[in-house]
Amino acid sequence: GDGAGPSSAGGGGGGDIEDLGGGRGGELCSYYEALEAQGSDAALPAAVYTLEELKELGRGKGWCPYFLARHVISFANVVVYNYQYLLDPKISQLVSRSMQRECVVVFDEAHNIDNICIEVMSINFRMPTLEAASANLSRVQREISRLKESDAARLNDEYQRLVHGLANSGALNASDEFAANPLLPQDILLQAVPGNLRRADSFVLFLKRLVAHLKKRLQTEEVVQETPLAFLSQLLHEEDIEPKPLKFVAERLRSLLRTLQVTDVSDFNPLLLVGDFATLLATYRQGFCIIIEPYDERSPALPDPLFQFCCNDASIAMKPVFERFQSVVITSGTLSPIDMYPKILGFEPRAVHSFAMSFSRDIILPLVVTRGADQAPLSSKFDLRSEPTTVRNYGKLLLDIAATVPDGVVAFFTSYSYMQQVVREWHALGILKRVLEHKLV
């Protein structure tokens, strides 16, 4: 199913499996440890399992249901999940890396797949995220100082590994919490990490300069739009940070957190987000743009700057999927125009088929309604849509359609917030109750 993204199996909810010990370094989940002890023998009988059934099975066998589901992906005949588990590089390397080249990948309801591709490769953050990243860096500095006193050899070992490149540093074979990374070219993984990033102290100072620059860029009073190349040029001029080291930041940061044996990884998400941004910024010069907005357009009087690293090229996220799997099927009932999708996703289709739909009667009747039953203007324009007469007339229109149309009805709203507002008012006016006499809602 479309479960939530990868996370810890333990939780605070009453129905969740939770068994956490106390004290630093002593937090072990007995369910996870029991599953690990089973190894490859932890298999499930052939069946289709819901999330609740997996949880019940986990309780019965003493296994973590989340990691059990991840484990049996390797043996399953069919795996159903949402696009992000395959398209988002920060998730796919955790969940989908065991899938073989011979797997057949089917993207169903793929009419919006380009939006998903752009979303998973874009990064947004505000000032609170950068403040949290600064706090993360302060904690990392304290952890480094502690480790120097207790086990300096571990830091030195990491340094020596980084000399031989990320592919040999253990960064690509690490525990699941750190395995996610942005899309990196293979040649980068084989290069030695730049000298100014190898020493832990130097790397932290490097990140502090980067975070400080991002904070400074957020302090703007007008909308800024620029290319990654322009941003990198200003970063080099003001902070003396060259583009090449930025490519290694995401993996170098994960390597450092691993060396420090950090257990509460989620606390470092703000800093990891900055690291992912740095790597993507230096890796992709084309297909991205940077937009900095000083405030939310809904409340322009309140400063709330937003930094957006926007992906404009859906093919960047799709390219690894096409390279990794030999059979990829993209299908949808509304995949139109069908010849547009190969262009925006960057692939040459081996076969293209479009199937005509036939109905026993005419099912589409376009109507443009400009006035309500009381002849008041009917419009979803911002200055009219919240008027009581507009809400009432839209409700009366929906009621008349529900009473007349023999099949299902779909009502579209200009936004979720407007829909919630209108539904509340329709409920108060008794319109929904009358609609229920004709259609299920």
Short mmCIF file of C-alpha atoms in Angstrom, two decimals:
data_model
loop_
_atom_site.label_atom_id
_atom_site.label_comp_id
_atom_site.label_asym_id
_atom_site.label_seq_id
_atom_site.Cartn_x
_atom_site.Cartn_y
_atom_site.Cartn_z
CA GLY A 1 0.00 0.00 0.00
CA ASP A 2 0.95 3.69 -0.04
CA GLY A 3 2.31 3.64 3.49
CA ALA A 4 4.28 6.47 5.02
CA GLY A 5 7.91 6.98 4.08
CA PRO A 6 10.70 4.98 5.67
CA SER A 7 10.93 5.60 9.38
CA SER A 8 11.57 3.83 12.63
CA ALA A 9 9.21 0.97 13.37
CA GLY A 10 8.89 1.99 17.00
CA GLY A 11 6.59 4.85 17.87
CA GLY A 12 4.55 6.54 20.53
CA GLY A 13 1.10 5.43 19.33
CA GLY A 14 -0.81 2.89 21.33
CA GLY A 15 -1.00 0.49 18.38
CA ASP A 16 2.65 0.70 17.43
CA ILE A 17 5.36 -1.78 18.37
CA GLU A 18 7.72 -0.09 20.75
CA ASP A 19 10.53 -1.45 22.87
CA LEU A 20 13.24 1.12 23.41
CA GLY A 21 15.83 0.84 26.12
CA GLY A 22 17.12 3.81 28.02
CA GLY A 23 20.40 5.62 27.94
CA ARG A 24 22.76 6.71 25.19
CA GLY A 25 23.99 3.90 22.96
CA GLY A 26 21.69 1.41 24.71
CA GLU A 27 18.54 1.96 22.62
CA LEU A 28 17.88 -1.44 21.05
CA CYS A 29 14.53 -2.61 19.71
CA SER A 30 13.96 -6.26 20.55
CA TYR A 31 11.68 -6.66 17.52
CA TYR A 32 14.39 -5.43 15.17
CA GLU A 33 17.07 -7.53 16.88
CA ALA A 34 14.88 -10.64 16.64
CA LEU A 35 14.33 -10.06 12.94
CA GLU A 36 18.07 -9.54 12.39
CA ALA A 37 18.79 -12.79 14.20
CA GLN A 38 16.57 -14.66 11.72
CA GLY A 39 18.54 -13.31 8.76
CA SER A 40 17.41 -14.62 5.37
CA ASP A 41 15.13 -17.16 7.09
CA ALA A 42 12.68 -14.38 8.02
CA ALA A 43 10.24 -15.14 5.21
CA LEU A 44 6.46 -14.86 4.98
CA PRO A 45 3.96 -17.40 3.63
CA ALA A 46 2.72 -16.43 0.16
CA ALA A 47 -0.18 -14.00 0.57
CA VAL A 48 -1.19 -10.35 0.24
CA TYR A 49 -0.53 -8.55 3.53
CA THR A 50 -2.12 -5.34 4.76
CA LEU A 51 -0.25 -3.07 7.17
CA GLU A 52 -2.40 -4.26 10.06
CA GLU A 53 -1.71 -7.90 9.20
CA LEU A 54 2.02 -7.22 9.11
CA LYS A 55 1.83 -5.60 12.55
CA GLU A 56 -0.09 -8.55 13.97
CA LEU A 57 2.39 -10.98 12.45
CA GLY A 58 5.22 -8.91 13.91
CA ARG A 59 3.70 -9.11 17.38
CA GLY A 60 3.22 -12.85 17.06
CA LYS A 61 6.75 -13.63 15.91
CA GLY A 62 8.49 -10.82 17.78
CA TRP A 63 9.72 -9.25 14.51
CA CYS A 64 9.71 -5.62 13.40
CA PRO A 65 6.95 -5.39 10.73
CA TYR A 66 8.52 -2.38 9.00
CA PHE A 67 11.91 -3.97 8.43
CA LEU A 68 10.23 -7.30 7.69
CA ALA A 69 8.32 -5.65 4.83
CA ARG A 70 11.58 -4.15 3.56
CA HIS A 71 13.25 -7.56 3.80
CA VAL A 72 10.61 -9.52 1.87
CA ILE A 73 10.59 -7.06 -1.04
CA SER A 74 13.46 -9.18 -2.36
CA PHE A 75 11.19 -12.24 -2.52
CA ALA A 76 7.82 -10.71 -3.42
CA ASN A 77 6.25 -11.29 -6.82
CA VAL A 78 4.37 -7.98 -6.76
CA VAL A 79 5.20 -4.84 -4.77
CA VAL A 80 2.72 -1.93 -4.76
CA TYR A 81 3.80 1.48 -3.50
CA ASN A 82 3.69 5.13 -4.50
CA TYR A 83 6.06 6.84 -6.91
CA GLN A 84 8.38 8.31 -4.29
CA TYR A 85 9.67 4.89 -3.25
CA LEU A 86 11.24 4.53 -6.68
CA LEU A 87 11.76 8.09 -7.92
CA ASP A 88 13.07 9.86 -4.83
CA PRO A 89 16.78 8.92 -4.56
CA LYS A 90 16.70 9.54 -0.80
CA ILE A 91 14.04 6.82 -0.42
CA SER A 92 14.63 4.44 -3.31
CA GLN A 93 18.12 3.54 -2.09
CA LEU A 94 16.59 2.45 1.19
CA VAL A 95 13.54 0.56 -0.04
CA SER A 96 14.03 -0.42 -3.67
CA ARG A 97 17.73 -1.17 -3.98
CA SER A 98 17.20 -4.97 -3.81
CA MET A 99 15.06 -5.01 -6.95
CA GLN A 100 16.73 -6.66 -9.94
CA ARG A 101 17.10 -5.31 -13.46
CA GLU A 102 14.59 -7.89 -14.73
CA CYS A 103 11.78 -6.42 -12.62
CA VAL A 104 8.89 -4.93 -14.58
CA VAL A 105 8.11 -1.42 -13.32
CA VAL A 106 4.57 -0.12 -13.92
CA PHE A 107 3.73 3.52 -13.22
CA ASP A 108 -0.07 3.53 -13.05
CA GLU A 109 -2.13 6.75 -13.07
CA ALA A 110 1.03 8.37 -14.45
CA HIS A 111 -0.57 11.52 -15.84
CA ASN A 112 1.10 13.53 -13.05
CA ILE A 113 4.40 11.64 -12.95
CA ASP A 114 6.31 14.68 -14.20
CA ASN A 115 5.13 16.70 -11.19
CA ILE A 116 6.28 13.95 -8.83
CA CYS A 117 9.70 13.83 -10.52
CA ILE A 118 10.12 17.58 -10.12
CA GLU A 119 8.92 17.47 -6.51
CA VAL A 120 11.34 14.75 -5.35
CA MET A 121 14.34 16.58 -6.83
CA SER A 122 13.42 20.02 -5.42
CA ILE A 123 14.47 21.32 -2.00
CA ASN A 124 12.79 24.09 0.00
CA PHE A 125 13.70 25.54 3.38
CA ARG A 126 13.03 28.56 5.56
CA MET A 127 15.02 30.33 8.25
CA PRO A 128 13.96 27.95 11.09
CA THR A 129 15.50 25.06 9.12
CA LEU A 130 18.81 26.92 8.85
CA GLU A 131 18.72 27.79 12.56
CA ALA A 132 18.18 24.12 13.32
CA ALA A 133 21.08 23.24 10.99
CA SER A 134 23.32 25.61 12.95
CA ALA A 135 22.27 23.89 16.17
CA ASN A 136 23.07 20.53 14.53
CA LEU A 137 26.57 21.79 13.69
CA SER A 138 27.16 22.91 17.27
CA ARG A 139 26.21 19.45 18.48
CA VAL A 140 28.45 17.81 15.86
CA GLN A 141 31.36 19.92 17.12
CA ARG A 142 30.73 18.73 20.67
CA GLU A 143 30.56 15.11 19.50
CA ILE A 144 33.85 15.50 17.64
CA SER A 145 35.53 16.90 20.75
CA ARG A 146 34.16 14.02 22.80
CA LEU A 147 35.38 11.48 20.27
CA LYS A 148 38.86 13.04 20.13
CA GLU A 149 39.17 12.43 23.85
CA SER A 150 37.75 8.89 23.85
CA ASP A 151 38.59 7.37 20.44
CA ALA A 152 40.68 9.64 18.19
CA ALA A 153 41.72 6.62 16.09
CA ARG A 154 38.19 6.33 14.72
CA LEU A 155 38.34 9.85 13.29
CA ASN A 156 41.76 9.14 11.80
CA ASP A 157 40.51 5.90 10.21
CA GLU A 158 37.67 7.80 8.59
CA TYR A 159 40.15 10.35 7.23
CA GLN A 160 42.25 7.62 5.63
CA ARG A 161 39.19 6.04 4.01
CA LEU A 162 38.04 9.33 2.57
CA VAL A 163 41.39 9.73 0.82
CA HIS A 164 40.41 6.77 -1.36
CA GLY A 165 36.99 8.16 -2.26
CA LEU A 166 33.37 7.80 -1.16
CA ALA A 167 33.02 4.38 -2.75
CA ASN A 168 35.69 3.03 -0.40
CA SER A 169 34.71 4.99 2.70
CA GLY A 170 31.80 2.78 3.66
CA ALA A 171 29.40 5.58 2.78
CA LEU A 172 27.63 3.45 0.21
CA ASN A 173 27.34 0.34 2.35
CA ALA A 174 26.29 2.00 5.54
CA SER A 175 23.34 1.46 7.81
CA ASP A 176 19.95 2.31 6.38
CA GLU A 177 19.63 5.62 8.17
CA PHE A 178 22.52 7.05 6.15
CA ALA A 179 22.27 5.17 2.87
CA ALA A 180 20.13 7.82 1.17
CA ASN A 181 21.87 10.39 -0.98
CA PRO A 182 21.08 12.63 -3.94
CA LEU A 183 21.87 11.41 -7.42
CA LEU A 184 25.65 11.38 -7.77
CA PRO A 185 27.60 10.55 -10.94
CA GLN A 186 29.71 7.41 -10.57
CA ASP A 187 32.97 9.22 -11.26
CA ILE A 188 32.42 11.40 -8.19
CA LEU A 189 32.08 8.32 -5.99
CA LEU A 190 35.50 7.09 -7.09
CA GLN A 191 37.33 10.37 -6.51
CA ALA A 192 39.20 11.24 -3.35
CA VAL A 193 37.24 13.58 -1.10
CA PRO A 194 38.74 17.11 -1.32
CA GLY A 195 41.31 17.84 1.36
CA ASN A 196 39.32 20.63 3.02
CA LEU A 197 36.48 18.17 3.78
CA ARG A 198 38.48 15.21 5.11
CA ARG A 199 39.24 16.51 8.59
CA ALA A 200 36.09 16.57 10.68
CA ASP A 201 36.82 19.99 12.19
CA SER A 202 37.52 21.53 8.78
CA PHE A 203 34.35 20.03 7.36
CA VAL A 204 32.21 21.50 10.15
CA LEU A 205 33.71 24.96 9.56
CA PHE A 206 33.00 24.52 5.84
CA LEU A 207 29.35 23.77 6.61
CA LYS A 208 29.09 26.71 8.99
CA ARG A 209 30.20 29.08 6.23
CA LEU A 210 27.67 27.53 3.86
CA VAL A 211 24.78 27.82 6.34
CA ALA A 212 25.76 31.41 7.17
CA HIS A 213 25.70 32.28 3.47
CA LEU A 214 22.24 30.72 3.06
CA LYS A 215 20.96 32.73 6.02
CA LYS A 216 22.35 35.90 4.46
CA ARG A 217 20.72 35.11 1.12
CA LEU A 218 17.35 34.62 2.84
CA GLN A 219 17.50 38.18 4.19
CA THR A 220 16.03 39.74 1.07
CA GLU A 221 13.17 42.16 0.57
CA GLU A 222 12.38 41.22 -3.02
CA VAL A 223 11.95 38.05 -5.02
CA VAL A 224 15.22 36.68 -6.38
CA GLN A 225 15.50 34.22 -9.24
CA GLU A 226 18.86 32.98 -10.48
CA THR A 227 20.62 29.99 -12.00
CA PRO A 228 22.71 27.51 -9.96
CA LEU A 229 25.79 28.83 -11.77
CA ALA A 230 25.09 32.40 -10.59
CA PHE A 231 24.54 31.17 -7.03
CA LEU A 232 27.81 29.20 -7.09
CA SER A 233 29.65 32.24 -8.45
CA GLN A 234 28.41 34.42 -5.58
CA LEU A 235 29.20 31.66 -3.07
CA LEU A 236 32.77 31.50 -4.37
CA HIS A 237 33.17 35.28 -4.34
CA GLU A 238 31.73 35.89 -0.84
CA GLU A 239 32.64 32.69 1.07
CA ASP A 240 35.53 31.28 -0.97
CA ILE A 241 33.63 28.00 -1.35
CA GLU A 242 34.41 26.27 -4.64
CA PRO A 243 31.83 24.13 -6.48
CA LYS A 244 33.80 20.86 -6.46
CA PRO A 245 33.81 20.25 -2.66
CA LEU A 246 30.05 20.89 -2.56
CA LYS A 247 29.45 17.73 -4.61
CA PHE A 248 30.80 15.62 -1.74
CA VAL A 249 28.95 17.35 1.12
CA ALA A 250 25.94 15.00 1.38
CA GLU A 251 27.98 11.79 1.59
CA ARG A 252 30.74 13.36 3.68
CA LEU A 253 28.15 14.48 6.22
CA ARG A 254 26.62 11.02 6.42
CA SER A 255 30.08 9.52 6.83
CA LEU A 256 30.80 11.89 9.72
CA LEU A 257 27.51 11.17 11.50
CA ARG A 258 28.21 7.47 11.11
CA THR A 259 31.70 7.86 12.56
CA LEU A 260 30.24 9.78 15.51
CA GLN A 261 27.77 6.89 15.99
CA VAL A 262 24.77 9.19 16.02
CA THR A 263 21.60 7.26 16.93
CA ASP A 264 18.89 9.95 16.77
CA VAL A 265 19.39 10.57 13.05
CA SER A 266 16.09 12.40 12.54
CA ASP A 267 17.34 15.24 14.76
CA PHE A 268 19.89 16.01 12.06
CA ASN A 269 17.39 16.26 9.20
CA PRO A 270 17.83 20.06 8.84
CA LEU A 271 21.59 19.67 8.38
CA LEU A 272 21.14 16.67 6.07
CA LEU A 273 18.74 18.77 3.97
CA VAL A 274 21.41 21.47 3.59
CA GLY A 275 23.91 18.77 2.62
CA ASP A 276 21.58 17.39 -0.06
CA PHE A 277 21.06 20.91 -1.41
CA ALA A 278 24.80 21.53 -1.62
CA THR A 279 25.42 18.30 -3.54
CA LEU A 280 22.55 18.82 -5.99
CA LEU A 281 23.54 22.48 -6.51
CA ALA A 282 27.09 21.57 -7.54
CA THR A 283 26.13 18.45 -9.51
CA TYR A 284 23.41 19.81 -11.81
CA ARG A 285 23.98 23.08 -13.64
CA GLN A 286 21.04 22.52 -16.02
CA GLY A 287 17.41 21.79 -15.21
CA PHE A 288 17.31 23.71 -11.91
CA CYS A 289 16.73 27.27 -10.76
CA ILE A 290 16.85 29.08 -7.43
CA ILE A 291 13.98 31.27 -6.20
CA ILE A 292 14.09 33.24 -2.95
CA GLU A 293 10.82 34.77 -1.78
CA PRO A 294 10.84 37.27 1.12
CA TYR A 295 7.30 36.51 2.33
CA ASP A 296 4.29 34.30 1.83
CA GLU A 297 1.99 35.94 -0.73
CA ARG A 298 -0.98 35.19 1.56
CA SER A 299 0.47 37.45 4.28
CA PRO A 300 2.87 39.93 2.65
CA ALA A 301 3.14 42.02 5.83
CA LEU A 302 4.92 39.18 7.69
CA PRO A 303 8.53 38.41 6.70
CA ASP A 304 8.81 34.65 6.12
CA PRO A 305 11.54 34.10 3.52
CA LEU A 306 11.51 30.86 1.54
CA PHE A 307 14.51 29.41 -0.32
CA GLN A 308 13.53 27.14 -3.21
CA PHE A 309 15.92 24.99 -5.22
CA CYS A 310 13.49 24.07 -8.00
CA CYS A 311 13.91 21.21 -10.42
CA ASN A 312 12.51 22.07 -13.85
CA ASP A 313 13.45 18.85 -15.65
CA ALA A 314 11.43 15.71 -14.83
CA SER A 315 13.85 13.50 -16.78
CA ILE A 316 16.55 13.88 -14.08
CA ALA A 317 14.57 11.73 -11.63
CA MET A 318 13.39 9.29 -14.30
CA LYS A 319 16.80 8.65 -15.87
CA PRO A 320 18.05 6.24 -13.15
CA VAL A 321 14.81 4.22 -13.41
CA PHE A 322 15.19 3.75 -17.17
CA GLU A 323 18.86 2.86 -16.77
CA ARG A 324 18.28 0.41 -13.94
CA PHE A 325 15.26 -1.59 -15.17
CA GLN A 326 14.85 -3.18 -18.58
CA SER A 327 11.04 -2.91 -18.66
CA VAL A 328 9.22 0.27 -17.60
CA VAL A 329 5.52 0.77 -18.37
CA ILE A 330 3.84 4.18 -18.03
CA THR A 331 0.06 4.07 -18.18
CA SER A 332 -2.99 6.12 -17.26
CA GLY A 333 -6.54 6.65 -18.42
CA THR A 334 -5.72 10.34 -18.97
CA LEU A 335 -2.20 10.15 -20.40
CA SER A 336 -2.84 12.82 -23.00
CA PRO A 337 -1.29 14.03 -25.22
CA ILE A 338 0.52 10.72 -25.17
CA ASP A 339 3.46 11.88 -27.33
CA MET A 340 4.32 14.61 -24.79
CA TYR A 341 5.45 12.27 -22.00
CA PRO A 342 8.51 10.76 -23.75
CA LYS A 343 9.74 14.31 -24.36
CA ILE A 344 9.36 15.60 -20.81
CA LEU A 345 10.61 12.35 -19.22
CA GLY A 346 13.53 11.96 -21.64
CA PHE A 347 13.12 8.49 -23.13
CA GLU A 348 12.49 6.70 -26.41
CA PRO A 349 9.45 4.43 -26.06
CA ARG A 350 9.70 0.91 -27.49
CA ALA A 351 5.92 0.69 -27.86
CA VAL A 352 3.10 3.22 -27.65
CA HIS A 353 -0.55 2.16 -27.50
CA SER A 354 -3.69 4.22 -27.02
CA PHE A 355 -7.03 2.48 -26.50
CA ALA A 356 -10.30 4.10 -27.51
CA MET A 357 -13.15 4.22 -25.01
CA SER A 358 -16.72 3.68 -26.10
CA PHE A 359 -19.95 4.36 -24.21
CA SER A 360 -23.53 3.42 -24.81
CA ARG A 361 -24.64 7.06 -24.59
CA ASP A 362 -23.26 10.60 -24.57
CA ILE A 363 -21.66 11.20 -21.19
CA ILE A 364 -20.25 14.72 -21.54
CA LEU A 365 -22.43 17.82 -21.71
CA PRO A 366 -20.42 21.06 -21.31
CA LEU A 367 -22.32 23.84 -19.59
CA VAL A 368 -21.19 27.34 -18.57
CA VAL A 369 -23.25 28.67 -15.67
CA THR A 370 -22.76 32.36 -14.90
CA ARG A 371 -25.74 33.00 -12.63
CA GLY A 372 -27.36 31.16 -9.80
CA ALA A 373 -30.99 30.19 -9.31
CA ASP A 374 -31.65 33.66 -7.83
CA GLN A 375 -29.89 35.32 -10.82
CA ALA A 376 -26.96 36.46 -8.63
CA PRO A 377 -23.54 36.32 -10.36
CA LEU A 378 -21.90 32.91 -9.96
CA SER A 379 -18.10 32.95 -10.05
CA SER A 380 -15.10 31.45 -8.25
CA LYS A 381 -13.18 34.72 -8.48
CA PHE A 382 -11.35 35.48 -5.24
CA ASP A 383 -13.48 38.52 -4.36
CA LEU A 384 -16.79 36.70 -5.02
CA ARG A 385 -16.31 33.07 -4.05
CA SER A 386 -16.75 33.56 -0.29
CA GLU A 387 -19.98 35.55 -0.62
CA PRO A 388 -22.91 33.75 1.07
CA THR A 389 -24.97 33.96 -2.13
CA THR A 390 -22.15 32.38 -4.17
CA VAL A 391 -21.73 29.50 -1.72
CA ARG A 392 -25.50 28.95 -1.57
CA ASN A 393 -25.91 29.04 -5.36
CA TYR A 394 -23.04 26.61 -5.93
CA GLY A 395 -24.70 24.29 -3.42
CA LYS A 396 -28.06 24.60 -5.22
CA LEU A 397 -26.30 23.87 -8.55
CA LEU A 398 -24.64 20.78 -7.10
CA LEU A 399 -27.96 19.62 -5.67
CA ASP A 400 -29.74 20.02 -9.04
CA ILE A 401 -26.94 18.14 -10.85
CA ALA A 402 -26.95 15.34 -8.26
CA ALA A 403 -30.69 14.94 -8.70
CA THR A 404 -30.44 14.86 -12.51
CA VAL A 405 -27.21 13.08 -13.47
CA PRO A 406 -27.67 9.29 -13.32
CA ASP A 407 -24.00 8.48 -12.63
CA GLY A 408 -21.30 9.85 -10.32
CA VAL A 409 -20.48 13.53 -9.92
CA VAL A 410 -17.11 15.14 -9.19
CA ALA A 411 -16.98 18.69 -7.81
CA PHE A 412 -13.70 20.59 -8.14
CA PHE A 413 -12.71 23.48 -5.86
CA THR A 414 -10.08 26.17 -6.33
CA SER A 415 -8.20 25.03 -3.22
CA TYR A 416 -8.44 22.66 -0.27
CA SER A 417 -9.06 25.51 2.15
CA TYR A 418 -11.92 26.85 0.03
CA MET A 419 -13.42 23.37 -0.22
CA GLN A 420 -13.35 22.98 3.57
CA GLN A 421 -14.97 26.39 4.01
CA VAL A 422 -17.73 25.66 1.48
CA VAL A 423 -18.44 22.15 2.80
CA ARG A 424 -18.87 23.56 6.32
CA GLU A 425 -21.37 26.15 5.05
CA TRP A 426 -23.21 23.59 2.93
CA HIS A 427 -23.52 21.37 5.99
CA ALA A 428 -24.91 24.26 8.04
CA LEU A 429 -27.42 25.09 5.27
CA GLY A 430 -28.56 21.47 5.02
CA ILE A 431 -27.44 21.21 1.39
CA LEU A 432 -25.20 18.17 1.96
CA LYS A 433 -28.06 16.33 3.64
CA ARG A 434 -30.23 16.91 0.56
CA VAL A 435 -27.41 15.86 -1.79
CA LEU A 436 -27.13 12.60 0.18
CA GLU A 437 -30.70 11.81 -0.86
CA HIS A 438 -29.41 11.37 -4.42
CA LYS A 439 -25.67 10.52 -4.16
CA LEU A 440 -23.21 9.11 -1.68
CA VAL A 441 -20.64 11.71 -0.56
#
